[in-house]
XYZ file of C-alpha atoms in Angstrom:
387
model
C 0.000 0.000 0.000
C 1.301 3.457 -0.912
C 0.118 6.401 1.162
C 0.561 10.060 0.321
C 0.680 12.838 2.899
C -0.124 16.431 1.997
C 1.419 18.815 4.519
C 2.153 22.511 4.645
C 5.784 22.095 5.799
C 8.059 19.522 7.464
C 8.091 19.329 11.252
C 10.269 17.741 13.919
C 7.358 15.436 14.769
C 6.432 14.081 11.331
C 9.934 13.570 9.913
C 11.036 10.772 12.316
C 7.756 8.943 11.610
C 8.240 9.128 7.838
C 11.836 7.925 8.176
C 10.801 5.038 10.422
C 8.100 3.878 8.023
C 10.446 4.094 5.048
C 13.573 2.545 6.582
C 12.320 0.231 9.335
C 8.930 -0.882 8.045
C 9.793 -0.634 4.330
C 6.480 1.110 3.871
C 5.558 2.924 0.680
C 4.857 6.605 1.229
C 5.407 10.004 -0.306
C 5.046 13.430 1.260
C 3.919 16.489 -0.686
C 4.690 19.854 0.886
C 2.568 22.832 -0.126
C 4.912 25.591 1.067
C 8.280 25.585 -0.637
C 9.271 28.696 1.307
C 9.016 26.837 4.634
C 11.398 23.932 4.087
C 14.359 25.465 5.931
C 15.477 24.169 9.321
C 15.117 27.631 10.858
C 11.615 29.092 11.170
C 10.111 32.095 12.941
C 7.665 31.301 15.747
C 5.309 34.231 16.264
C 4.224 33.151 19.768
C 7.825 32.767 20.911
C 8.769 35.968 19.117
C 11.989 34.443 17.817
C 13.549 32.246 15.156
C 14.000 28.605 16.130
C 15.915 25.673 14.701
C 14.934 22.014 15.050
C 18.559 20.849 14.874
C 17.860 18.068 12.391
C 17.517 17.557 8.651
C 13.752 17.507 8.182
C 13.902 16.285 4.569
C 16.230 13.316 4.815
C 15.269 9.645 4.700
C 11.917 9.631 2.888
C 10.560 10.604 -0.563
C 8.931 13.997 -0.924
C 7.965 16.614 -3.482
C 7.175 20.297 -3.203
C 4.021 21.666 -4.789
C 5.044 24.254 -7.404
C 3.906 27.832 -6.973
C 2.166 27.847 -10.380
C -0.188 25.403 -12.146
C -0.758 23.552 -8.904
C -3.997 21.856 -9.925
C -2.482 20.308 -13.066
C 0.619 19.232 -11.110
C -1.541 17.518 -8.500
C -3.616 15.744 -11.135
C -0.469 14.462 -12.839
C 1.108 13.382 -9.539
C -1.943 11.526 -8.266
C -2.768 9.960 -11.609
C 0.716 8.502 -12.029
C 1.755 7.956 -8.423
C -0.191 4.742 -7.710
C -1.473 6.063 -4.384
C -3.806 3.897 -2.326
C -4.689 6.770 0.023
C -4.007 10.501 0.265
C -3.983 12.001 3.762
C -4.808 15.715 3.678
C -3.887 17.619 6.836
C -6.691 20.143 7.280
C -8.599 22.286 4.843
C -7.433 25.793 5.734
C -5.624 26.646 2.512
C -6.512 26.369 -1.203
C -3.808 23.786 -1.941
C -5.405 21.311 0.458
C -8.818 21.721 -1.136
C -7.299 21.449 -4.631
C -5.553 18.214 -3.690
C -8.780 16.776 -2.307
C -10.620 17.359 -5.572
C -7.637 16.165 -7.611
C -7.778 12.921 -5.622
C -11.482 12.541 -6.349
C -10.902 13.123 -10.082
C -8.153 10.491 -10.170
C -10.078 7.969 -7.997
C -7.545 8.120 -5.161
C -9.236 7.675 -1.760
C -8.695 10.746 0.406
C -8.769 11.068 4.191
C -9.027 14.279 6.198
C -6.783 14.558 9.238
C -7.620 17.279 11.727
C -7.014 18.348 15.320
C -10.081 20.523 15.986
C -11.173 19.576 19.534
C -14.686 19.303 20.882
C -13.795 21.839 23.597
C -13.142 24.594 21.044
C -15.284 27.607 21.937
C -17.228 29.187 19.085
C -20.521 30.944 18.590
C -23.577 28.778 17.793
C -24.004 30.469 14.396
C -20.424 29.691 13.400
C -20.758 26.100 14.570
C -23.953 25.731 12.509
C -22.123 26.991 9.423
C -19.260 24.600 10.102
C -21.726 21.715 10.348
C -23.063 22.642 6.887
C -19.520 22.381 5.532
C -19.207 18.922 7.010
C -22.393 17.845 5.274
C -20.369 18.285 2.074
C -17.180 16.881 3.594
C -18.925 13.612 4.454
C -19.476 13.099 0.719
C -16.057 14.347 -0.395
C -13.764 12.546 2.043
C -13.609 8.771 2.155
C -12.369 8.697 5.752
C -11.581 10.995 8.683
C -8.441 10.878 10.843
C -8.904 12.776 14.133
C -5.697 13.169 16.133
C -7.407 12.196 19.371
C -10.621 11.445 21.209
C -11.634 15.094 21.501
C -11.277 15.597 17.736
C -13.334 12.453 17.219
C -16.052 13.946 19.451
C -15.928 17.136 17.374
C -16.400 15.129 14.167
C -19.301 13.247 15.711
C -20.891 16.589 16.501
C -20.481 17.463 12.821
C -22.421 14.343 11.830
C -19.488 12.065 10.964
C -20.115 8.443 11.931
C -17.570 6.674 14.144
C -17.070 3.964 11.518
C -15.778 6.681 9.190
C -13.000 7.594 11.633
C -9.630 6.198 12.695
C -7.246 7.834 15.156
C -4.043 9.306 13.739
C -2.342 11.021 16.718
C 0.457 13.505 16.273
C 3.609 11.453 16.067
C 6.445 11.694 18.569
C 9.634 9.621 18.488
C 8.869 7.941 21.806
C 11.998 5.758 21.820
C 14.166 8.827 21.246
C 12.745 10.464 24.368
C 12.903 7.255 26.392
C 16.589 6.802 25.586
C 17.583 10.453 25.827
C 15.932 10.992 29.201
C 17.636 7.977 30.787
C 20.774 9.468 32.314
C 23.125 8.497 35.128
C 23.024 10.154 38.558
C 26.342 11.997 38.013
C 25.175 13.280 34.596
C 21.890 14.356 36.140
C 23.731 16.409 38.765
C 25.958 17.973 36.098
C 23.003 18.873 33.919
C 21.132 20.404 36.843
C 24.147 22.638 37.479
C 24.259 23.538 33.779
C 20.608 24.591 33.801
C 20.900 26.453 37.123
C 18.700 23.978 39.006
C 19.115 22.771 42.598
C 20.973 19.477 42.847
C 18.421 18.027 45.277
C 14.659 18.232 45.529
C 11.899 17.760 42.968
C 11.949 19.849 39.800
C 8.665 20.504 38.002
C 9.242 21.602 34.408
C 6.956 23.429 31.994
C 8.006 23.692 28.343
C 5.875 26.634 27.383
C 5.556 29.752 25.293
C 5.283 32.873 27.406
C 2.134 33.815 25.577
C -1.471 34.176 26.855
C -2.665 31.041 25.016
C -0.278 28.807 26.982
C -1.113 30.624 30.217
C 2.238 30.774 32.042
C 0.729 33.298 34.475
C -1.737 30.717 35.783
C 1.147 28.391 36.564
C 3.456 30.978 38.110
C 0.759 32.511 40.326
C -0.388 29.077 41.511
C 3.153 27.994 42.316
C 4.114 31.189 44.151
C 0.933 31.066 46.226
C 1.560 27.585 47.617
C 3.946 26.266 50.247
C 6.427 24.012 48.447
C 9.678 23.816 50.419
C 12.491 22.155 48.513
C 10.643 22.065 45.177
C 11.608 24.045 42.093
C 9.506 25.260 39.167
C 11.528 25.296 35.937
C 9.997 27.462 33.220
C 11.556 26.571 29.882
C 10.631 28.760 26.943
C 10.461 32.292 25.642
C 7.936 34.837 24.486
C 6.619 38.372 24.937
C 5.615 37.861 28.594
C 9.033 36.648 29.765
C 10.323 39.874 31.339
C 7.101 40.423 33.301
C 7.055 36.809 34.484
C 10.664 37.003 35.665
C 9.972 40.213 37.564
C 6.921 38.660 39.267
C 8.942 35.581 40.249
C 11.746 37.752 41.693
C 9.253 39.553 43.914
C 7.049 36.633 44.975
C 9.205 33.475 45.082
C 12.821 34.295 44.213
C 14.306 30.983 45.342
C 11.789 28.569 43.883
C 11.574 29.464 40.174
C 14.206 29.046 37.449
C 13.779 30.458 33.947
C 15.550 28.240 31.447
C 15.054 30.216 28.266
C 14.542 28.511 24.939
C 15.967 24.979 24.879
C 16.862 23.591 21.412
C 14.828 20.564 20.398
C 17.770 18.081 20.459
C 18.296 18.912 24.159
C 14.709 18.208 25.208
C 15.120 14.505 26.140
C 17.971 15.268 28.574
C 16.018 18.259 29.882
C 13.078 15.997 30.717
C 15.580 13.549 32.215
C 16.735 16.010 34.895
C 13.167 16.995 35.833
C 10.760 15.016 38.008
C 7.317 16.138 36.794
C 5.778 18.151 33.974
C 3.048 20.829 33.800
C 1.133 22.076 30.750
C -1.190 24.941 31.842
C -2.504 26.044 28.422
C -5.827 27.883 28.157
C -6.291 26.323 24.720
C -4.143 23.582 23.159
C -5.856 21.386 20.527
C -3.180 18.736 21.071
C 0.162 19.350 22.836
C 2.953 16.951 21.817
C 4.988 17.971 24.869
C 2.599 15.818 26.918
C 3.692 12.752 24.935
C 7.356 13.752 25.180
C 7.194 14.194 28.955
C 5.312 10.950 29.530
C 7.730 9.024 27.298
C 10.522 10.472 29.453
C 8.929 8.970 32.556
C 7.397 12.128 34.059
C 3.937 12.394 35.596
C 1.947 15.177 33.925
C -0.357 17.875 35.264
C -2.309 19.471 32.408
C -5.286 21.725 31.946
C -8.629 20.451 30.681
C -7.972 22.362 27.440
C -5.017 20.188 26.380
C -6.164 17.591 23.865
C -3.293 15.130 24.354
C -3.857 15.019 28.112
C -7.352 13.655 27.565
C -5.916 10.656 25.725
C -2.661 9.981 27.596
C -3.164 11.145 31.188
C -5.147 8.879 33.499
C -6.045 11.002 36.517
C -4.431 9.783 39.719
C -2.347 7.186 37.862
C 0.248 8.924 35.678
C -0.893 12.505 36.100
C -3.720 14.905 36.799
C -6.040 17.261 34.948
C -7.407 20.534 36.318
C -9.960 23.011 34.988
C -8.218 25.382 32.576
C -7.808 28.890 33.966
C -8.379 27.826 37.583
C -5.083 28.756 39.279
C -6.345 27.729 42.708
C -7.169 24.197 41.550
C -3.844 24.029 39.732
C -2.009 24.858 42.952
C -3.980 22.290 44.932
C -2.968 19.565 42.459
C 0.770 20.119 42.929
C 1.254 17.943 46.056
C -0.561 15.046 44.392
C 1.566 15.483 41.266
C 4.733 15.255 43.350
C 3.436 12.074 44.972
C 3.395 10.389 41.545
C 7.123 10.907 40.948
C 8.918 7.571 40.428
C 5.655 5.657 40.745
C 5.791 2.216 39.119
C 2.035 2.394 38.523
C 2.472 5.740 36.758
C 5.061 4.285 34.386
C 2.898 1.227 33.667
C -0.133 3.411 32.922
C 1.942 5.655 30.675
C 3.255 2.759 28.603
C -0.276 1.430 28.148
C -1.613 4.842 27.143
C 1.239 5.690 24.777
C 0.819 2.420 22.886
C -1.859 4.079 20.735
C 0.743 6.426 19.218
C 3.540 3.938 18.543
C 4.762 4.243 14.952
C 3.906 0.676 13.937
C 0.368 0.976 15.245
C -0.218 4.258 13.402
C 1.127 2.895 10.113
C -0.984 -0.241 10.478
C -4.054 1.943 11.035
C -3.339 3.951 7.881
C -2.796 0.887 5.690
C -6.000 -0.635 7.076
C -7.846 2.576 6.148
C -6.386 2.405 2.631
C -7.489 -1.206 2.238
C -10.928 -0.406 3.585
C -11.372 2.492 1.165
C -10.230 0.302 -1.706
C -12.641 -2.485 -0.738
C -15.506 0.009 -0.444
C -14.752 1.435 -3.889
C -14.646 -2.066 -5.359
C -17.982 -2.956 -3.747
C -19.533 0.264 -5.036
C -18.328 -0.390 -8.562
C -19.585 -3.985 -8.536
C -23.057 -2.789 -7.594
C -23.330 -0.205 -10.373
């Protein structure tokens, strides 16, 4: 089975998955990128307010093409007609190229699946939601299958009238083994790294990898932490953004000895960074998914996340490997901290995490996609035999 993926640009999450499928599973795939101007390793992140680099070659180890800037429709028709695709996965429908590819697939009889991360907890006016539901009335006829990234996206699709049998989960991919290996470090290395990052050598460290931006709500976390009594513990805020100076000033005034600002940490350093921490917090006011939840769990950390983090709903089992609090409720967030610390080094937490993360292992995801391709092919064959 050959599967095509239509994406805007390469990411540090998708590339390891494509490489794994191509080199380890010998799977047939091809990626088509719609934005030729966004293929560079360095990109500007508006919420961080800075340029970032992923520290890896995002285009190595798998076949890909870049959609030309002109005559896109004819290029897509030619590519799909001659590419022997069994399924085309289109990531969203927010730009014309994605819509053009969908209709090119229909014209060339290539089954097409829509992948999306819109969560059921997304707030929108009733009128807008009604209009969106009208769109999905058409989408149910256009797309052969739907690939929500998680349970909340599946609930959203159900609310749009999509039947469960038309859906299969396709979570955001994270190289779980990379984080498992990279976060496993010796006691001496752990002490050295804590010194490097300016952390105390002893005592629990709770890390948040966050953008200092209102959407990710670092103020909720900092206020909750500074308001509680947590002797010996340290809050490690890793990230950057427009609110950083104000956050640092608040921390200096309210809890100068218990908060460390780590700045932006390059992606290749993240596994070791998780390895020197003891627990993880994701306080976002709105996060459709949140791959950092998967990264932290794979690194063996219990997770405290807000109710507006999509990944937490699928991978955090409350009281087992983490906790969930009501987004925006700083008081509840603070009250959850002692229980979070009690889950550090819990064997039950690690067992629960491994069970929960199994749904986003590379082999399982690829098997799901090839099953979808076969199912679409069988449905098309049945339809043709009846006409």
